[in-house]
XYZ file of C-alpha atoms in Angstrom:
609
model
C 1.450 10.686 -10.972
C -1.545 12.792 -9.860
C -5.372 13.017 -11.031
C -5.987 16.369 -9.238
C -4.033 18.754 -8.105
C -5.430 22.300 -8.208
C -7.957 22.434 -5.175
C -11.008 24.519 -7.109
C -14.335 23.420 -7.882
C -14.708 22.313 -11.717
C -16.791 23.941 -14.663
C -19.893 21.500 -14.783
C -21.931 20.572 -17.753
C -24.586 17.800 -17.399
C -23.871 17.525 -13.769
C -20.460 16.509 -14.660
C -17.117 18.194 -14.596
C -16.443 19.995 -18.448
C -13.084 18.159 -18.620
C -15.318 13.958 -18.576
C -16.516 15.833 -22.183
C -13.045 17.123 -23.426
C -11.769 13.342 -22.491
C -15.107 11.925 -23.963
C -14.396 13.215 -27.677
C -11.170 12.860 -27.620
C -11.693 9.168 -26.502
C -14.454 8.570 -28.794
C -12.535 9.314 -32.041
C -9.654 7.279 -30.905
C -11.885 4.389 -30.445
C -13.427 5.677 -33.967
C -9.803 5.146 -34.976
C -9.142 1.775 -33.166
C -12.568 0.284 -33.574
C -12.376 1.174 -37.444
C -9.446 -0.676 -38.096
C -10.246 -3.926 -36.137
C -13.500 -4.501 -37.921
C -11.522 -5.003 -41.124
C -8.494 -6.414 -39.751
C -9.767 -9.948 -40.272
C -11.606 -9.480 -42.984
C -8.221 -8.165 -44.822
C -6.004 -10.518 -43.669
C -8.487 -13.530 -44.901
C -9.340 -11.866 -48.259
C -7.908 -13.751 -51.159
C -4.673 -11.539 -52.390
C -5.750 -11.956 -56.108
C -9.299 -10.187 -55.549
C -10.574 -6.786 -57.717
C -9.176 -5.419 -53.939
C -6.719 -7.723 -52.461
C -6.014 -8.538 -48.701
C -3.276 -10.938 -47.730
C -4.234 -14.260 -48.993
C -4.312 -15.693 -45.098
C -6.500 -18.798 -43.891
C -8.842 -17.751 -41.117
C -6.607 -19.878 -39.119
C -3.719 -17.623 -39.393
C -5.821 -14.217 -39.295
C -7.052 -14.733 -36.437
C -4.021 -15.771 -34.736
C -2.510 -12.580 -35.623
C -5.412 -11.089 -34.535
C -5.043 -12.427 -31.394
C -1.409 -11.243 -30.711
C -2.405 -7.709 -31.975
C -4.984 -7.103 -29.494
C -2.822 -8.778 -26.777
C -0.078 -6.421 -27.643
C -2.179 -3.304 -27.860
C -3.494 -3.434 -24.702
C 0.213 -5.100 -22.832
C 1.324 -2.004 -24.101
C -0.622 0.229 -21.308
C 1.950 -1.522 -18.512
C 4.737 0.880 -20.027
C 2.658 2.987 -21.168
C 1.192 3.660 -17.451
C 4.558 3.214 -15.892
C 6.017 6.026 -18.283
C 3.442 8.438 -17.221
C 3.721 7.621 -13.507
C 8.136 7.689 -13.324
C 8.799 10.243 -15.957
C 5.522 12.172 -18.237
C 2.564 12.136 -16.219
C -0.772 11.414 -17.978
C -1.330 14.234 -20.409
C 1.846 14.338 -21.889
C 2.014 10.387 -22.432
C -1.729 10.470 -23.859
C -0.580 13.358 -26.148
C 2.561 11.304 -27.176
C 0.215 8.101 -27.376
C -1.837 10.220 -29.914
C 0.584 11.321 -32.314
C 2.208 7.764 -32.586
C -1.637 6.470 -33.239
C -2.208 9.323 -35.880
C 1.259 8.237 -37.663
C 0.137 4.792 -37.431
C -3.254 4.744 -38.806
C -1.781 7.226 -41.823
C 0.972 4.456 -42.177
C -1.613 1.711 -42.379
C -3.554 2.994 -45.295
C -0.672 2.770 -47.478
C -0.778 -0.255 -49.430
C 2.147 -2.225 -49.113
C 3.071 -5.045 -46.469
C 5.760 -3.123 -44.916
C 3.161 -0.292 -44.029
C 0.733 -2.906 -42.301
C 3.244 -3.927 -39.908
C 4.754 -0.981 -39.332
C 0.947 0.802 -38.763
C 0.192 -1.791 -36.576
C 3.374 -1.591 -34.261
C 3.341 2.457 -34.140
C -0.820 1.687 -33.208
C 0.216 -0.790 -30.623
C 2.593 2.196 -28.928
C 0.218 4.525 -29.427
C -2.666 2.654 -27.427
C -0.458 2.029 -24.685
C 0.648 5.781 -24.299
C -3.173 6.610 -24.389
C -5.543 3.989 -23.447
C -4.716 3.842 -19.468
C -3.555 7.286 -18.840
C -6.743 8.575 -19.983
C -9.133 6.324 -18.251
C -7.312 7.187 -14.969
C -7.732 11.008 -15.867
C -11.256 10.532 -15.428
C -11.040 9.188 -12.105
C -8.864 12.245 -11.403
C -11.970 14.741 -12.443
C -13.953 13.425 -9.492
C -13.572 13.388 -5.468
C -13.282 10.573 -2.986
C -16.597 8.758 -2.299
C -18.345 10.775 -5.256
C -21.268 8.860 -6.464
C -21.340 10.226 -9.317
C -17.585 8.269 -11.134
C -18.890 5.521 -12.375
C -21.941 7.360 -13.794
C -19.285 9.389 -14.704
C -17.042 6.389 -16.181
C -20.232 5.240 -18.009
C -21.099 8.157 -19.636
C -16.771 8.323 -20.824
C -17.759 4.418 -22.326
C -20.524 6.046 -24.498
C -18.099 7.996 -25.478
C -16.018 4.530 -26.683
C -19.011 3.585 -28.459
C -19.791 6.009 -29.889
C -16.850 6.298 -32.170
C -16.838 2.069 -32.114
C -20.432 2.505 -33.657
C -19.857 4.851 -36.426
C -16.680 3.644 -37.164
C -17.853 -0.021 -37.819
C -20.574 1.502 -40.158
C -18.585 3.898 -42.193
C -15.041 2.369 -41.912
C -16.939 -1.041 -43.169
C -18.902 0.495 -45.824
C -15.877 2.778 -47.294
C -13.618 -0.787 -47.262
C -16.446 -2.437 -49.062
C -17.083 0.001 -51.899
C -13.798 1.949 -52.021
C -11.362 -0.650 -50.712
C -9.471 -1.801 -47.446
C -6.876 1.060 -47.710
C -9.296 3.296 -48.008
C -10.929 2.393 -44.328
C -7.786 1.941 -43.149
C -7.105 6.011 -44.158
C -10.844 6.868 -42.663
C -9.995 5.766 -39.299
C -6.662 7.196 -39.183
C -8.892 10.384 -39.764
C -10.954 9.477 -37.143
C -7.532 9.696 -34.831
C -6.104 13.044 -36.037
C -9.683 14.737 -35.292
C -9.323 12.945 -31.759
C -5.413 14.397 -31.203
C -7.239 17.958 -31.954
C -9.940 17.965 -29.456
C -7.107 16.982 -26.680
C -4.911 19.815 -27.528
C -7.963 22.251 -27.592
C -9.311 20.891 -24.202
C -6.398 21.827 -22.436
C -7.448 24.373 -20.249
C -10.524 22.140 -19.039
C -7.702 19.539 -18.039
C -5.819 21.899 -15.581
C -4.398 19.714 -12.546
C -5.322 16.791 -13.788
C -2.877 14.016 -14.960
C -0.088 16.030 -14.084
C 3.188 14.387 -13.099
C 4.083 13.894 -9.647
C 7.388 14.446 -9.768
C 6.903 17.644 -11.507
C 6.198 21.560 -10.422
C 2.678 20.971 -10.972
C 2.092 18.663 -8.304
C 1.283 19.705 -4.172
C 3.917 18.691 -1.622
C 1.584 16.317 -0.471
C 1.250 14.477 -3.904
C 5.194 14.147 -3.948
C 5.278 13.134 -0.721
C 2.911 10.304 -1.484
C 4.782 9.313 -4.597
C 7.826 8.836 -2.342
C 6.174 6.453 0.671
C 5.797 3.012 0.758
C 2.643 1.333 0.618
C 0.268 0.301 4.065
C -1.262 -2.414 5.004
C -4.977 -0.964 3.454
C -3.244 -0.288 0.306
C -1.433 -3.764 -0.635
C -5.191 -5.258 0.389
C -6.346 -3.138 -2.223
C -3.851 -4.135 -4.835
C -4.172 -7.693 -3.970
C -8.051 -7.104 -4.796
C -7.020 -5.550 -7.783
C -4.766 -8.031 -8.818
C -7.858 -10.750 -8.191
C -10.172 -8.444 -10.367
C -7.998 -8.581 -13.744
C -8.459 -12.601 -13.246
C -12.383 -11.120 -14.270
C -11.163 -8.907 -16.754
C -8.754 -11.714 -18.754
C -11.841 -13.909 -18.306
C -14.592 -11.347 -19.388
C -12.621 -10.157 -22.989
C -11.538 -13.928 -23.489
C -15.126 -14.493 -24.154
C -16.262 -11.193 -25.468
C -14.020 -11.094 -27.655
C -14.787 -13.024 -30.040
C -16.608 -10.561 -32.032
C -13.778 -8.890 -33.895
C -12.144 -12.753 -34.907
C -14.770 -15.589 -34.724
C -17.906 -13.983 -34.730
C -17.184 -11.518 -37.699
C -15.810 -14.629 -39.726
C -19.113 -16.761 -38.646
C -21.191 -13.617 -39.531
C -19.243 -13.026 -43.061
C -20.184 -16.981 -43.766
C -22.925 -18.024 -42.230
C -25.369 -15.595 -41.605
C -27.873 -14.417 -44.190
C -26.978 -10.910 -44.274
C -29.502 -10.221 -47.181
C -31.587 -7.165 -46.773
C -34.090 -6.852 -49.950
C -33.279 -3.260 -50.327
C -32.004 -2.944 -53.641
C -28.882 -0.092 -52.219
C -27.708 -2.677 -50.218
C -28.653 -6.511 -51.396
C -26.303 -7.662 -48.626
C -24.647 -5.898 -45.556
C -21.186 -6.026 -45.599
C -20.146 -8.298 -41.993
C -18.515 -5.283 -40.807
C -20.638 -3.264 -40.393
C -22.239 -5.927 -37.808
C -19.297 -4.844 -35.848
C -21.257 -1.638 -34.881
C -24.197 -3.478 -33.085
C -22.092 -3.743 -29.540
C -21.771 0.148 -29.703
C -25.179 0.761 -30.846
C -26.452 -0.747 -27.917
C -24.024 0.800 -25.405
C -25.358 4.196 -26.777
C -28.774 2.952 -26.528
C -28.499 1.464 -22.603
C -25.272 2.799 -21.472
C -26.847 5.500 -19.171
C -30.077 3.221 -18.301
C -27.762 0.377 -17.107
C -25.633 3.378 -15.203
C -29.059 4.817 -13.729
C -30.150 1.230 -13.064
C -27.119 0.352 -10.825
C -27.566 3.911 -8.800
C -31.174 3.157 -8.205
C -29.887 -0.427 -7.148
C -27.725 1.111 -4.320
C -29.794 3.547 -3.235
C -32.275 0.462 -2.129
C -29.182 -0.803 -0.008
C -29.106 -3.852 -2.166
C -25.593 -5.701 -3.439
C -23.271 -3.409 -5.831
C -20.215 -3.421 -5.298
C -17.754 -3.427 -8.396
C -17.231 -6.658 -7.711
C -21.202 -8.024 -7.849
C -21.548 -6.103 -10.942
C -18.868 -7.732 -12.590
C -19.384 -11.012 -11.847
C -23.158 -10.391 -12.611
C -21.976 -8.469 -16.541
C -19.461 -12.149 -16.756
C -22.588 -13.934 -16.463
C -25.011 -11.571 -18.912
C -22.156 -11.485 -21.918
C -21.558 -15.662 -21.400
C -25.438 -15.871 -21.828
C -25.566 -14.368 -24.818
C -23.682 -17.403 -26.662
C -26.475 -19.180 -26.137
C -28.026 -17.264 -29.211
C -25.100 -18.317 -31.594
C -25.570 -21.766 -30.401
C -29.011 -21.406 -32.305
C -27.538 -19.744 -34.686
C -25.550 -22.840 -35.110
C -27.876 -25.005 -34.927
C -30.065 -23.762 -37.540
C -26.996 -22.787 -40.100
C -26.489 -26.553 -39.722
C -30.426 -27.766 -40.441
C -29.604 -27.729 -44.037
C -26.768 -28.555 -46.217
C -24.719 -24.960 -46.977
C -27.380 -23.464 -44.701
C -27.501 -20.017 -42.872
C -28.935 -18.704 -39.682
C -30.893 -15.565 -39.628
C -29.709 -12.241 -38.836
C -31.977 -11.993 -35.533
C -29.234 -14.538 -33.342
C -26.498 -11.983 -34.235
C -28.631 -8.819 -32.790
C -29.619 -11.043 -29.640
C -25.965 -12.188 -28.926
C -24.714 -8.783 -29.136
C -27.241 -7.292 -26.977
C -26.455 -9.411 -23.993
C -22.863 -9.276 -24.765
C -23.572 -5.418 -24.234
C -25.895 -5.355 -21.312
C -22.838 -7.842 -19.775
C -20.046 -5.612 -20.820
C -21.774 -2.656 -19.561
C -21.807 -4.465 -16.348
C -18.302 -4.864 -15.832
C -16.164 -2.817 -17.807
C -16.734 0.863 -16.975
C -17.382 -0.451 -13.595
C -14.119 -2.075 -13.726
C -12.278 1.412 -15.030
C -14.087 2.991 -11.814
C -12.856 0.457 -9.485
C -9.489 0.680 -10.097
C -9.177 5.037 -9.797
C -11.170 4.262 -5.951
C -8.442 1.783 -5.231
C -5.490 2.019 -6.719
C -2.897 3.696 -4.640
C -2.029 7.208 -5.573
C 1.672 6.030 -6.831
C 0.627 3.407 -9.106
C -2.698 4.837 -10.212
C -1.447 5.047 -14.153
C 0.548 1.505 -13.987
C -2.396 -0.149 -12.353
C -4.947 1.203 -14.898
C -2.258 -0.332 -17.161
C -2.162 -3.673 -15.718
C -5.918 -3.376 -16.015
C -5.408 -2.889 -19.917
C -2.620 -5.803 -20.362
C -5.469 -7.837 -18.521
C -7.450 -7.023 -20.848
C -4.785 -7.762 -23.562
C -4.379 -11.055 -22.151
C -8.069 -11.670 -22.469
C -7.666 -10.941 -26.288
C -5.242 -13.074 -26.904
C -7.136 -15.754 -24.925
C -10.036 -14.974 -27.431
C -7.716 -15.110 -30.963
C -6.804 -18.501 -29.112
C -10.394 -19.556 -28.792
C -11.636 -18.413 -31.766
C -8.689 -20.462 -33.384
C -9.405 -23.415 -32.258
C -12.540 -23.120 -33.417
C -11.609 -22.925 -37.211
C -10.304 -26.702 -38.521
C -7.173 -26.829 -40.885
C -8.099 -26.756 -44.295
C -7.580 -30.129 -46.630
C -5.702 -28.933 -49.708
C -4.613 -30.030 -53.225
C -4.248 -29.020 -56.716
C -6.309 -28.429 -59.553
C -4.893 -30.819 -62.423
C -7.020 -30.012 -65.401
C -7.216 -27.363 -67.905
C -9.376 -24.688 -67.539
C -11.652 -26.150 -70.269
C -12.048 -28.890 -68.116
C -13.318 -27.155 -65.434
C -15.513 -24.505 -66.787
C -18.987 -26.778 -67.048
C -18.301 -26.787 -63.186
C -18.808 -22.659 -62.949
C -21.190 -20.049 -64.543
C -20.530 -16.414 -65.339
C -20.877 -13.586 -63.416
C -20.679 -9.793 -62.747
C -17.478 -8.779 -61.142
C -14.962 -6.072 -60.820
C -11.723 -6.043 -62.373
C -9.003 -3.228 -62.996
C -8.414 -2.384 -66.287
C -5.128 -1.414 -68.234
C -5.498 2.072 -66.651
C -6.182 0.419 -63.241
C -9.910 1.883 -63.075
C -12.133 -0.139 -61.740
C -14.906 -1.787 -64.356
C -17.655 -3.797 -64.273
C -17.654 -7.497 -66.396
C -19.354 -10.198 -67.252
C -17.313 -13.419 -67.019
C -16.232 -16.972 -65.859
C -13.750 -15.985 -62.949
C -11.186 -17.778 -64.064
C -10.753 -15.563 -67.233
C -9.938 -13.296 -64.318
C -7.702 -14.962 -62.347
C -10.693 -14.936 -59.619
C -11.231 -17.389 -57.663
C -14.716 -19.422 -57.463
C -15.657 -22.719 -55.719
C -17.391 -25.905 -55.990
C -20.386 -27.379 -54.073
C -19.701 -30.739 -53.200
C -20.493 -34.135 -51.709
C -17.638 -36.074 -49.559
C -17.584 -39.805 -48.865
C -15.581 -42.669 -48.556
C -15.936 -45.199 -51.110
C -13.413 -48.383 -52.160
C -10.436 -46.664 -50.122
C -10.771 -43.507 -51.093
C -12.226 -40.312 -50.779
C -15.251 -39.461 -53.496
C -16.291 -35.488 -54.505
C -19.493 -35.199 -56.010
C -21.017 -32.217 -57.038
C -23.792 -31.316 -55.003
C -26.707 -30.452 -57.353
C -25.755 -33.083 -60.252
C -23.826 -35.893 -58.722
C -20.864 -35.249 -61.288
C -17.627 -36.460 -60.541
C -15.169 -34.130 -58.792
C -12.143 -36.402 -58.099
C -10.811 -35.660 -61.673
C -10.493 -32.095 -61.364
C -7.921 -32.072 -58.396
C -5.245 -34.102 -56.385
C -5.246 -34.227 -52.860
C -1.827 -32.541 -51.461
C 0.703 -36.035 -50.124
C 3.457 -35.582 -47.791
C 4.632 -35.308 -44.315
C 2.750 -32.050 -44.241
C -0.753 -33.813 -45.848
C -3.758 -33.893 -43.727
C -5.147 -36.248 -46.631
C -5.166 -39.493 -44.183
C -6.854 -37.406 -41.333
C -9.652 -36.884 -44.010
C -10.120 -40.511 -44.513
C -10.479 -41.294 -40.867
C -12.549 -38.443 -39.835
C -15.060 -39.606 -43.130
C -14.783 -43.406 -41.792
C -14.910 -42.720 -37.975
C -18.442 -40.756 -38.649
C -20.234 -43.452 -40.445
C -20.522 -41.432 -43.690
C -21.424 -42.786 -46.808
C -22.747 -42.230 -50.499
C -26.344 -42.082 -49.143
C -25.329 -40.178 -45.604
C -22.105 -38.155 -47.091
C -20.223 -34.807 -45.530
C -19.913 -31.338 -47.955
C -17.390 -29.104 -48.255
C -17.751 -26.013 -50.167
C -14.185 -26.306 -52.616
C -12.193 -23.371 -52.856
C -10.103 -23.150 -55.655
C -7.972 -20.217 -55.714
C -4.889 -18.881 -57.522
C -1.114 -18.854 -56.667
C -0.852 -15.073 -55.671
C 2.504 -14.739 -57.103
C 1.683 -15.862 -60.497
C -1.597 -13.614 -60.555
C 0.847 -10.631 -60.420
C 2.356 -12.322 -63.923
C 0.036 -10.383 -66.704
C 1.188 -12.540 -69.305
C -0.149 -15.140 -67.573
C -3.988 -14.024 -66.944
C -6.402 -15.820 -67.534
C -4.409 -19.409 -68.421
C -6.391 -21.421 -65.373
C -3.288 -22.599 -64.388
C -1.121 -22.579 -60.863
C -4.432 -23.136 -58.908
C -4.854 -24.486 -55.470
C -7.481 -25.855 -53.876
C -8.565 -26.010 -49.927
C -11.745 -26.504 -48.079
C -12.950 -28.083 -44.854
C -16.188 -30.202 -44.004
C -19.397 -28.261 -43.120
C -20.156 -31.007 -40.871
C -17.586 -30.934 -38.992
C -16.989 -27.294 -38.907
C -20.449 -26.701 -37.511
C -19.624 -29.136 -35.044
C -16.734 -27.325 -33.901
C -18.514 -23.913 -34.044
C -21.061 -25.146 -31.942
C -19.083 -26.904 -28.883
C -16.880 -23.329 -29.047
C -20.033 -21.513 -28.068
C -21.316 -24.192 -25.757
C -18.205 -23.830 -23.837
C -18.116 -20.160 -23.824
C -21.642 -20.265 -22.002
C -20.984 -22.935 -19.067
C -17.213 -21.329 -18.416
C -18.660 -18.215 -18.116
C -21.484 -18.417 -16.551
C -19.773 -20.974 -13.844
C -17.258 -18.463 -13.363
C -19.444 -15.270 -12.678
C -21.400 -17.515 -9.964
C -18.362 -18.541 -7.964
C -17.230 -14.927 -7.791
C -20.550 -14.350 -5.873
C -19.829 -17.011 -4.005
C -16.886 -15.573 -2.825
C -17.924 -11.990 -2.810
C -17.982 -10.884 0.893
C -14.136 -12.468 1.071
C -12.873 -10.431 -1.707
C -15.101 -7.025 -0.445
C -13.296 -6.925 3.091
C -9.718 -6.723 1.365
C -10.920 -3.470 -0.342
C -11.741 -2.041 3.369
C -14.906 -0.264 2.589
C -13.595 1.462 -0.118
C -17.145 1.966 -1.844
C -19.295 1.977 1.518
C -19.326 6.053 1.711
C -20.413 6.576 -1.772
C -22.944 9.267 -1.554
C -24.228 12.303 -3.775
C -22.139 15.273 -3.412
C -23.209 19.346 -3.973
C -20.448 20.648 -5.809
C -17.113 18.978 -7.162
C -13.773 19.223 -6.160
C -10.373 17.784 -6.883
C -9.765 14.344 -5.948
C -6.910 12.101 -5.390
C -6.381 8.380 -5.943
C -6.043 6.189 -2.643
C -5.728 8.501 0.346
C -2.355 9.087 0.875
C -3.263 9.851 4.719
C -3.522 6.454 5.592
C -1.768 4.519 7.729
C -0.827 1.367 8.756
């Protein structure tokens, strides 16, 4: 694998070579693509499978745990993804083959049936791992040794990212809200195709770069390199490497709880209410699209900042930064531990908006600390050989990370208590009101009623009181004090959670005058809803729900943790900074402004032992 091999000077725009902008776009719509997609994936996945537009009927639980595997797998998927382009395709071919298996898998994905969604998401998960590293480490290959100018240059490329994050997580959000999931699935598969087209046009600004080693395209030297083992500065360098993705897995394990537990804390309990009478409510979505917003906003001041930082001969080395950005993102759970804390000052409460904005803005200023400065690190270090399979590991780091988030933001939601709903829906209706919803009609057009939901088959839910009273568990409603204990039977079995309920209720002291609340969820069986005949009977209902109490509780010690781990983990990286910096043998002490640019290679092949 090679990142330059024709020895010219580049076409500049911006002060940059023209190819960073062909790479930029094409980047920024596959991130459109990606980002689009993951900011409904949840959301889908936990919608009830009997609503107007139905998801999959999951408990946040088990959404977010495929969540988590998802964006392991995506990113694992850049290991063979880089190690295809450096043994057999080179970069540009294995990011145009990464495209094409992204553009069938978005289109896939907006089909609704269950077989699609899988199938979208494993041609996605290829499709990432053709792309995602091979293109990163094209970058590095648009710029020479000891240019100053790459991880400008890398930062400007991450605009790029969030650029297409941020618009995506607007319009993919709103088009799933008003036109349905399927529908923003379909938008961000467009989002891919128009990426796909500005690679293939950008061609000829990509000459020499990404080509494969083992090919006509590359210089005797290049193959020559390919073929030699590593020295002794070179396995330093990977062994630094190999110590940096221990920041990365850390970094995303905590950042990334804003597709999984922070959109689901956002979509519940955060007052999203706006006054404007277009938009009484923003959809928790589009939320998603404050992370890019700000990376737009301070990518390039951050970028400047660090320059200026050097220039002053002060700390900033890849490593500083990073451990500094670990430190910045962890900080910025300190906001959703008010958030908590406030959602939790009343019964059913909600934080305000302002905690969400202040999270994600340090969560930004951290990750623009460390991550394009992490993609920069790796094209100064990584030996010219495994340049595309270490920018992979880099990714399956980052992978890892996810899937250490999905596990984290897991743990954070309890196991629902369940039963069923024994009464007739006579019974129950004093307990709901009527409202305006959206149902299909016989023609499956979409209309607008005014009903009890469960005329609908809808589902609607109960305010309620829970406390332990004569040996058993008491539900009143929360407003009147009516009983609730008639209306449903707790589920019994080996698979119960019933007794856990009773201990948890008795263990914290609560009682008629100091009780818990849940918020009761009664919903119907998804496979009878599908029966026509049988709309509307109020029968074959379930019913679920878990204590506010103690779910705040929960909430709160998963952001509490998130801030001392990280913050304790950024600050013993300093603390060990001048240890790791030596293994990298000055590989970012000759940085320096350059006149013109010219081709550059990955890891000086010259070097000896």
């Amino acid at each position: 694998m090679s990142t330059a091999t024709v020895n010219q000077n580049r076409k500049e725009l911006f002060g940059h070579p023209v190819g960073l902008f062909v790479l930029f776009f094409t980047e920024m719509w596959e991130r459109f693509s990606y980002y689009g997609m993951r900011g409904i994936l949840v959301l889908y996945m936990a919608t009830s499978a009997t609503a107007i537009d139905p998801g999959l009927g999951w408990s946040n639980k088990d959404a977010i745990w495929l969540y988590g595997w998802y964006t392991m797998l995506v990113y694992v998927a850049s290991i063979p993804g880089g190690w295809i382009a450096d043994k057999f395709l080179g970069q540009k071919k294995t990011v145009m083959l990464g495209g094409l298996l992204l553009c069938f898998g978005h289109g896939i994905l907006a089909i609704p049936q269950n077989w699609a969604f899988f199938t979208g998401l494993i041609l996605i998960i290829l499709g990432v791992g053709g792309l995602k590293p091979n293109i990163s480490t094209m970058v590095g290959g648009l710029y020479k040794e000891g240019d100053i100018r790459r991880d400008s240059g890398f930062t400007i490329f991450y605009i790029g990212i969030n650029i297409g994050a941020f618009l995506a997580s607007i319009t993919v959000g709103l088009v799933a809200y008003y036109y349905g999931w399927h529908y923003g699935f379909g938008l961000a598969g467009i989002g891919m195709v128009l990426g796909q087209i500005v690679f293939i046009w950008g061609q000829k600004f990509l000459k020499g770069v990404g080509e494969f080693t083992g090919g006509s395209e590359a210089s005797e030297e290049e193959r020559l390199a390919a073929k030699r083992p590593l020295n002794t500065i070179e396995k330093d360098r990977v062994v630094v490497l190999l110590i940096s993705f221990l920041i990365v897995v850390v970094f995303w394990g905590a950042f990334e709880q804003a597709g999984g537990l922070m959109n689901l804390y956002t979509d519940a309990k955060v007052d999203r209410t706006t006054g404007w009478s277009s938009l009484a409510e923003i959809p928790a979505a589009v939320f998603q699209s404050l992370n890019a917003g700000y990376i737009i906003i301070f990518g390039t001041v951050i970028g400047g900042f660090w320059i200026w930082w050097k220039k002053k001969g002060r700390e900033s080395s890849s490593l500083f930064k990073m451990a500094v950005g670990t430190i910045i993102m962890g900080l910025g759970y300190v906001f959703m531990m008010f958030a908590s804390q406030e959602a939790s000052a009343e019964t059913f409460g909600k934080a305000a908006m302002i905690w969400i904005f202040l999270a994600y803005l340090f969560h930004t200023i951290g990750e623009l600390c460390t991550s394009p400065v992490a993609l920069s690190f790796i094209t100064k270090l990584a030996p010219l050989k495994y340049a595309s399979i270490m920018m992979g590991v880099y990714f399956a780091a980052t992978g890892f990370g996810n899937k250490l988030a999905g596990s984290i933001g897991e743990s954070a939601q309890l196991e629902p208590f369940e039963g069923t709903m024994v009464v007739s829906k006579q019974e129950v209706l004093p307990f709901m009101s009527k409202d305006s919803m959206e149902i299909k009609n016989l023609d499956k057009k979409i209309v607008d009623i005014y009903d009890y939901p469960i005329n609908q088959d809808k589902n609607f839910s109960i305010k309620s009181k829970v406390y332990p009273e004569n040996g058993k568990v008491v539900f009143k409603e929360y407003e009147t004090g009516t009983d609730l204990n008639m209306l449903f039977e707790l589920s019994s079995g080996e698979d119960s959670n019933t007794a856990e309920l009773m201990t948890t209720l008795t263990e914290n002291n609560v009682t008629a005058s100091n009780p818990y609340h849940a918020k009761l969820v009664f919903e119907k069986d998804k496979d009878k809803a599908q029966i026509i005949g049988n709309k509307g009977d109020g029968k074959d209902y379930g019913v679920s729900f878990v204590l506010e109490e103690q779910q705040s509780e929960q909430e709160y010690a998963t952001f509490k943790w998130l801030v001392i781990f990280t913050v304790a983990f950024g600050l013993l990286l300093i603390l060990f900074l001048k240890k790791l910096k030596k293994l990298t043998h000055g590989a970012e002490d000759h940085e320096h402004e350059m006149l013109e640019q010219e081709p550059y290679e990955l890891a000086d092949p010259s070097i000896n032992d």
